[in-house]
Amino acid sequence: MDKTMKLDAANYKDLLKHYIETRDEQSLYGVEQVSKSFISNNILPEEIINLHIQALSDIYPNLSEEFQHSMDFLLEAMISYGLAHQEFQVLREEQMTMKSEISVAASMQDSLLHTTKPEIDGLDIGVISVPAHQMNGDYHHFIKGKDGSIGITIADVIGKGIPAALCMSMIKYSMESYPEESMYPKAILKNLNRVVERNVDASMFITMLHAQYLPTENTLQYASAGHEPGFFYNSETKVFEEITAKGLLLGVLPDTDYKQYERKLHKGDMVVLLTDGVTESKDGERFIEREEVLDVISQYAHLPAQEMVNRVYKHFERMQDFQLRDDFTLLILKKDV
């Protein structure tokens, strides 16, 4: 026992004796100070119990044998507690380190995958992407061409966390390296599929829908790699239609061709692109129907696109008690002229 422990032991015994005799709360304050000393000197719980037993034995040398046994039992319990507590502290420190690393990775992801929502005449764009946890497995990106066209990508990684974020950053910079004349949706997906198949772990796949809006022709060209079907809203019929576009997930087979589709957009038409975190929202224990998503979108169809997606997200966030089950990404294009 070192000098500090000896001083604390003597002080502890005096405080204990004084409290037993007087029930004076000042003694409890003194114990608080001794406890701080124990913490600063890394005194283990079983050492404190042993100190208490020794103090009692000095004060009351004729303690009953039963009481002494009970204190021995408490000492053994505290030894087990001390070992468990040490393990817990180690795990907690590792967890804090991991949280810190994930926080840094999430910040890097925001920086690497940052995209600017473009301004384009005749098209109102709204987008929201909220991760269920710190890292976002969803991805969206805009590329504005010199001819005024706009490339629009929405994707979901099957496989989350830091590897997914790194995978998405690779995809983003691959897309931005392609020459503008090869930015057609089917060409983009074919090239990205080759990149993913060669460079991404076989356990990780990516669903993606890439579209290109041509303002001079009021046309949306698009292709899908197994991505969650979105919707077209026809302003004339006031009906939502599911986007029909089929294609294999990125990274499954090396030489995959993707079919390209085309759709004319007229004033008041909308394009709704999303990830399964939207369509697989839960109301209690029940997964919602896709029609319910459209009903909510319809409620806010009169609003600007960005306010629309914000309101839709808030609706489903409240419905799920503010605990997302999956990453939530919703992108809406409104043809306003």
XYZ file of N, CA, C and O in Angstrom, residues 121-233:
452
model
N -33.429 26.413 -66.636
C -34.697 27.031 -67.035
C -35.741 25.967 -67.349
O -35.476 25.002 -68.071
N -36.917 26.160 -66.798
C -38.036 25.275 -67.109
C -38.099 24.010 -66.281
O -39.026 23.206 -66.434
N -37.121 23.800 -65.393
C -37.109 22.583 -64.585
C -36.833 22.937 -63.122
O -35.803 23.526 -62.796
N -37.763 22.594 -62.262
C -37.643 22.829 -60.822
C -37.184 21.527 -60.170
O -37.826 20.485 -60.341
N -36.075 21.584 -59.447
C -35.470 20.370 -58.877
C -35.495 20.439 -57.352
O -35.113 21.442 -56.750
N -35.917 19.350 -56.748
C -35.855 19.217 -55.299
C -35.199 17.903 -54.934
O -35.476 16.875 -55.563
N -34.325 17.917 -53.948
C -33.663 16.670 -53.550
C -33.368 16.694 -52.057
O -33.028 17.730 -51.485
N -33.549 15.533 -51.422
C -33.176 15.364 -50.018
C -32.594 13.969 -49.858
O -33.096 13.003 -50.433
N -31.500 13.870 -49.124
C -30.865 12.580 -48.855
C -30.413 12.566 -47.403
O -29.545 13.342 -47.013
N -31.017 11.684 -46.615
C -30.753 11.623 -45.171
C -30.322 10.206 -44.802
O -31.058 9.250 -45.049
N -29.125 10.042 -44.225
C -28.687 8.687 -43.830
C -29.415 8.216 -42.581
O -29.737 9.015 -41.697
N -29.662 6.919 -42.521
C -30.262 6.350 -41.315
C -29.256 6.369 -40.173
O -29.624 6.474 -39.002
N -27.956 6.263 -40.515
C -26.880 6.318 -39.524
C -25.887 7.382 -39.989
O -26.241 8.254 -40.781
N -24.657 7.334 -39.497
C -23.708 8.389 -39.850
C -23.289 8.328 -41.312
O -23.144 9.353 -41.963
N -23.093 7.119 -41.836
C -22.664 6.963 -43.214
C -23.872 6.750 -44.109
O -24.803 6.040 -43.744
N -23.847 7.375 -45.276
C -24.969 7.293 -46.200
C -24.673 6.274 -47.298
O -23.688 6.405 -48.030
N -25.517 5.243 -47.415
C -25.362 4.258 -48.478
C -26.053 4.663 -49.760
O -25.926 4.000 -50.781
N -26.823 5.764 -49.702
C -27.454 6.310 -50.902
C -26.535 7.349 -51.537
O -25.634 7.890 -50.884
N -26.808 7.638 -52.788
C -25.950 8.570 -53.529
C -26.784 9.257 -54.595
O -27.623 8.635 -55.253
N -26.579 10.547 -54.753
C -27.170 11.256 -55.880
C -26.150 12.269 -56.389
O -25.282 12.738 -55.647
N -26.266 12.587 -57.662
C -25.251 13.435 -58.275
C -25.846 14.141 -59.491
O -26.691 13.587 -60.191
N -25.387 15.366 -59.710
C -25.801 16.140 -60.885
C -24.561 16.520 -61.687
O -23.540 16.903 -61.122
N -24.679 16.412 -62.994
C -23.619 16.883 -63.892
C -24.271 17.761 -64.955
O -25.166 17.300 -65.677
N -23.848 19.006 -65.032
C -24.413 19.920 -66.031
C -23.488 19.984 -67.236
O -22.299 20.246 -67.121
N -24.059 19.716 -68.418
C -23.275 19.712 -69.638
C -23.136 21.098 -70.242
O -23.908 22.015 -69.936
N -22.159 21.247 -71.117
C -21.947 22.535 -71.782
C -23.110 22.902 -72.695
O -23.343 24.085 -72.980
N -23.835 21.893 -73.156
C -24.977 22.141 -74.036
C -26.250 22.471 -73.261
O -27.328 22.593 -73.850
N -26.142 22.606 -71.938
C -27.309 22.926 -71.115
C -28.033 21.709 -70.592
O -28.974 21.828 -69.801
N -27.619 20.520 -71.029
C -28.249 19.298 -70.522
C -27.810 19.048 -69.083
O -26.824 19.623 -68.601
N -28.538 18.180 -68.422
C -28.190 17.872 -67.035
C -28.245 16.362 -66.824
O -29.233 15.705 -67.172
N -27.161 15.808 -66.285
C -27.122 14.399 -65.915
C -27.559 14.248 -64.470
O -27.156 15.024 -63.602
N -28.408 13.269 -64.213
C -28.981 13.062 -62.883
C -28.783 11.604 -62.500
O -29.237 10.698 -63.214
N -28.116 11.367 -61.379
C -27.853 9.999 -60.918
C -28.425 9.800 -59.527
O -28.279 10.666 -58.656
N -29.062 8.661 -59.320
C -29.481 8.257 -57.982
C -29.106 6.792 -57.820
O -29.291 5.988 -58.741
N -28.527 6.444 -56.676
C -27.994 5.088 -56.509
C -28.106 4.647 -55.055
O -28.284 5.454 -54.144
N -27.974 3.344 -54.864
C -28.032 2.746 -53.531
C -27.023 1.603 -53.490
O -27.026 0.735 -54.360
N -26.141 1.624 -52.485
C -25.142 0.564 -52.352
C -25.701 -0.558 -51.484
O -26.204 -0.311 -50.394
N -25.616 -1.792 -52.009
C -25.974 -2.965 -51.201
C -24.716 -3.331 -50.419
O -23.813 -3.998 -50.914
N -24.665 -2.862 -49.189
C -23.441 -2.900 -48.389
C -23.211 -1.486 -47.904
O -23.199 -0.553 -48.701
N -23.098 -1.291 -46.590
C -23.076 0.058 -46.031
C -21.709 0.399 -45.445
O -20.745 -0.320 -45.581
N -21.683 1.544 -44.774
C -20.499 1.946 -44.032
C -19.422 2.575 -44.902
O -19.655 3.065 -46.000
N -18.199 2.551 -44.363
C -17.068 3.214 -45.012
C -16.761 2.631 -46.384
O -16.518 3.379 -47.329
N -16.772 1.283 -46.579
C -16.518 0.758 -47.928
C -17.510 1.295 -48.951
O -17.140 1.586 -50.088
N -18.785 1.428 -48.552
C -19.793 1.954 -49.475
C -19.482 3.397 -49.847
O -19.614 3.805 -51.007
N -19.076 4.184 -48.860
C -18.750 5.590 -49.120
C -17.571 5.702 -50.081
O -17.566 6.527 -51.003
N -16.545 4.878 -49.873
C -15.385 4.897 -50.762
C -15.778 4.453 -52.170
O -15.302 5.011 -53.167
N -16.666 3.465 -52.231
C -17.143 2.985 -53.524
C -17.864 4.094 -54.274
O -17.655 4.313 -55.469
N -18.708 4.826 -53.563
C -19.459 5.907 -54.196
C -18.546 7.034 -54.673
O -18.778 7.629 -55.729
N -17.516 7.336 -53.907
C -16.596 8.392 -54.342
C -15.869 7.975 -55.613
O -15.633 8.791 -56.512
N -15.536 6.677 -55.718
C -14.904 6.167 -56.926
C -15.841 6.326 -58.125
O -15.426 6.741 -59.213
N -17.111 6.010 -57.912
C -18.097 6.126 -58.987
C -18.264 7.579 -59.419
O -18.323 7.895 -60.621
N -18.331 8.477 -58.444
C -18.499 9.891 -58.776
C -17.368 10.383 -59.673
O -17.614 11.021 -60.709
N -16.138 10.092 -59.293
C -15.004 10.609 -60.066
C -14.844 9.863 -61.392
O -14.333 10.429 -62.356
N -15.326 8.629 -61.451
C -15.347 7.927 -62.736
C -16.313 8.611 -63.688
O -16.001 8.850 -64.868
N -17.488 8.980 -63.184
C -18.485 9.642 -64.010
C -17.977 10.983 -64.534
O -18.161 11.336 -65.700
N -17.319 11.722 -63.648
C -16.867 13.057 -64.042
C -15.684 13.017 -65.005
O -15.360 14.018 -65.635
N -15.066 11.842 -65.141
C -13.927 11.734 -66.049
C -14.350 11.395 -67.474
O -13.556 11.487 -68.404
N -15.623 11.000 -67.654
C -16.071 10.626 -68.994
C -16.248 11.866 -69.866
O -16.730 12.907 -69.402
N -15.884 11.769 -71.156
C -16.109 12.896 -72.065
C -17.603 13.153 -72.224
O -18.421 12.233 -72.154
N -17.954 14.402 -72.442
C -19.361 14.792 -72.470
C -20.156 14.079 -73.557
O -21.338 13.784 -73.387
N -19.507 13.766 -74.664
C -20.226 13.119 -75.761
C -20.623 11.679 -75.440
O -21.408 11.058 -76.166
N -20.070 11.117 -74.348
C -20.418 9.734 -73.978
C -21.253 9.683 -72.703
O -21.239 8.695 -71.984
N -21.988 10.759 -72.433
C -22.747 10.843 -71.191
C -24.165 10.289 -71.323
O -24.997 10.512 -70.457
N -24.469 9.597 -72.406
C -25.786 8.982 -72.538
C -25.977 7.953 -71.431
O -25.049 7.223 -71.078
N -27.179 7.863 -70.888
C -27.415 6.971 -69.742
C -26.942 5.534 -69.945
O -26.316 4.953 -69.057
N -27.232 4.931 -71.102
C -26.828 3.530 -71.297
C -25.302 3.384 -71.334
O -24.759 2.385 -70.857
N -24.614 4.412 -71.864
C -23.149 4.370 -71.916
C -22.558 4.553 -70.528
O -21.584 3.889 -70.152
N -23.149 5.472 -69.752
C -22.686 5.698 -68.370
C -22.771 4.400 -67.568
O -21.814 3.989 -66.898
N -23.924 3.728 -67.610
C -24.094 2.511 -66.818
C -23.168 1.393 -67.294
O -22.631 0.643 -66.476
N -22.982 1.285 -68.587
C -22.092 0.241 -69.115
C -20.663 0.457 -68.627
O -19.988 -0.479 -68.179
N -20.192 1.706 -68.685
C -18.831 2.010 -68.241
C -18.679 1.830 -66.725
O -17.687 1.280 -66.251
N -19.675 2.312 -65.970
C -19.604 2.177 -64.516
C -19.671 0.710 -64.090
O -19.027 0.314 -63.119
N -20.457 -0.074 -64.787
C -20.543 -1.500 -64.462
C -19.174 -2.161 -64.574
O -18.793 -2.981 -63.735
N -18.423 -1.786 -65.590
C -17.087 -2.345 -65.779
C -16.170 -1.916 -64.625
O -15.395 -2.726 -64.095
N -16.266 -0.657 -64.218
C -15.451 -0.150 -63.113
C -15.779 -0.887 -61.816
O -14.889 -1.323 -61.080
N -17.070 -1.029 -61.534
C -17.497 -1.679 -60.289
C -17.110 -3.153 -60.292
O -16.609 -3.682 -59.299
N -17.319 -3.836 -61.405
C -17.018 -5.264 -61.484
C -15.530 -5.535 -61.255
O -15.150 -6.528 -60.634
N -14.679 -4.618 -61.712
C -13.235 -4.826 -61.592
C -12.675 -4.375 -60.246
O -11.660 -4.899 -59.784
N -13.306 -3.403 -59.613
C -12.670 -2.746 -58.474
C -13.402 -2.864 -57.150
O -12.848 -2.480 -56.115
N -14.619 -3.383 -57.168
C -15.403 -3.434 -55.937
C -15.548 -4.877 -55.483
O -15.685 -5.793 -56.305
N -15.512 -5.071 -54.161
C -15.647 -6.408 -53.584
C -16.885 -7.115 -54.120
O -17.937 -6.497 -54.310
N -16.752 -8.406 -54.340
C -17.844 -9.185 -54.949
C -19.106 -9.201 -54.096
O -20.200 -9.478 -54.599
N -18.987 -8.894 -52.815
C -20.158 -8.902 -51.928
C -20.932 -7.594 -51.996
O -21.982 -7.463 -51.371
N -20.427 -6.627 -52.728
C -21.053 -5.315 -52.776
C -21.586 -5.036 -54.183
O -20.868 -5.132 -55.164
N -22.875 -4.715 -54.256
C -23.499 -4.368 -55.523
C -24.125 -2.983 -55.421
O -24.377 -2.487 -54.324
N -24.389 -2.403 -56.573
C -24.922 -1.044 -56.598
C -26.110 -0.984 -57.554
O -26.016 -1.438 -58.697
N -27.226 -0.451 -57.067
C -28.342 -0.154 -57.952
C -28.226 1.316 -58.345
O -27.819 2.151 -57.533
N -28.575 1.624 -59.575
C -28.426 3.007 -60.037
C -29.420 3.305 -61.153
O -29.714 2.444 -61.990
N -29.912 4.510 -61.154
C -30.661 5.036 -62.288
C -29.980 6.316 -62.719
O -29.751 7.207 -61.895
N -29.617 6.376 -63.990
C -28.995 7.585 -64.518
C -29.882 8.147 -65.617
O -30.350 7.419 -66.497
N -30.123 9.440 -65.547
C -30.971 10.118 -66.525
C -30.250 11.342 -67.061
O -29.370 11.906 -66.404
N -30.651 11.755 -68.254
C -30.119 12.984 -68.847
C -31.295 13.785 -69.388
O -32.074 13.291 -70.215
N -31.413 15.002 -68.887
C -32.493 15.877 -69.350
C -31.959 16.826 -70.407
O -30.953 17.504 -70.199
N -32.647 16.850 -71.554
C -32.261 17.707 -72.674
C -33.281 18.838 -72.777
O -34.394 18.639 -73.297
N -32.947 20.019 -72.275
C -33.933 21.103 -72.218
C -34.403 21.588 -73.582
O -35.548 22.030 -73.732
N -33.543 21.521 -74.578
C -33.937 22.001 -75.905
C -34.997 21.099 -76.520
O -35.764 21.527 -77.391
N -35.062 19.854 -76.072
C -36.033 18.898 -76.614
C -37.100 18.520 -75.591
O -38.013 17.744 -75.902
N -36.984 19.065 -74.366
C -37.921 18.709 -73.287
C -38.012 17.186 -73.118
O -39.095 16.622 -72.932
N -36.855 16.551 -73.184
C -36.812 15.088 -73.176
C -35.933 14.578 -72.040
O -34.870 15.132 -71.766
N -36.396 13.515 -71.409
C -35.611 12.833 -70.380
C -35.220 11.462 -70.919
O -36.080 10.638 -71.244
N -33.926 11.226 -71.025
C -33.408 9.910 -71.387
C -32.905 9.240 -70.113
O -32.303 9.896 -69.268
N -33.132 7.933 -69.985
C -32.766 7.284 -68.730
C -32.511 5.799 -68.942
O -32.981 5.181 -69.893
N -31.737 5.238 -68.016
C -31.453 3.803 -67.991
C -31.285 3.390 -66.529
O -30.885 4.196 -65.687
N -31.583 2.137 -66.248
C -31.545 1.672 -64.860
C -30.692 0.423 -64.718
O -30.703 -0.460 -65.576
N -29.966 0.367 -63.608
C -29.216 -0.833 -63.234
C -29.857 -1.400 -61.969
O -29.344 -1.246 -60.858
N -31.027 -1.999 -62.140
C -31.712 -2.666 -61.032
C -32.207 -1.743 -59.942
O -32.461 -2.184 -58.817
N -32.363 -0.438 -60.248
C -32.716 0.511 -59.198
C -34.223 0.535 -58.934
O -35.035 0.165 -59.786
N -34.563 0.974 -57.723
C -35.962 1.125 -57.312
C -36.729 1.956 -58.345
O -36.335 3.078 -58.663
N -37.837 1.422 -58.875
C -38.580 2.189 -59.884
C -39.131 3.486 -59.310
O -39.677 3.509 -58.203
N -38.961 4.548 -60.054
C -39.551 5.815 -59.670
C -40.894 5.986 -60.358
O -41.533 5.001 -60.761
N -41.310 7.249 -60.541
C -42.625 7.515 -61.103
C -42.581 8.727 -62.029
O -41.816 9.677 -61.807
N -43.415 8.680 -63.048
C -43.734 9.849 -63.856
C -45.128 10.318 -63.459
O -46.026 9.495 -63.259
N -45.283 11.634 -63.382
C -46.620 12.187 -63.159
C -47.043 12.906 -64.423
O -46.365 13.830 -64.891
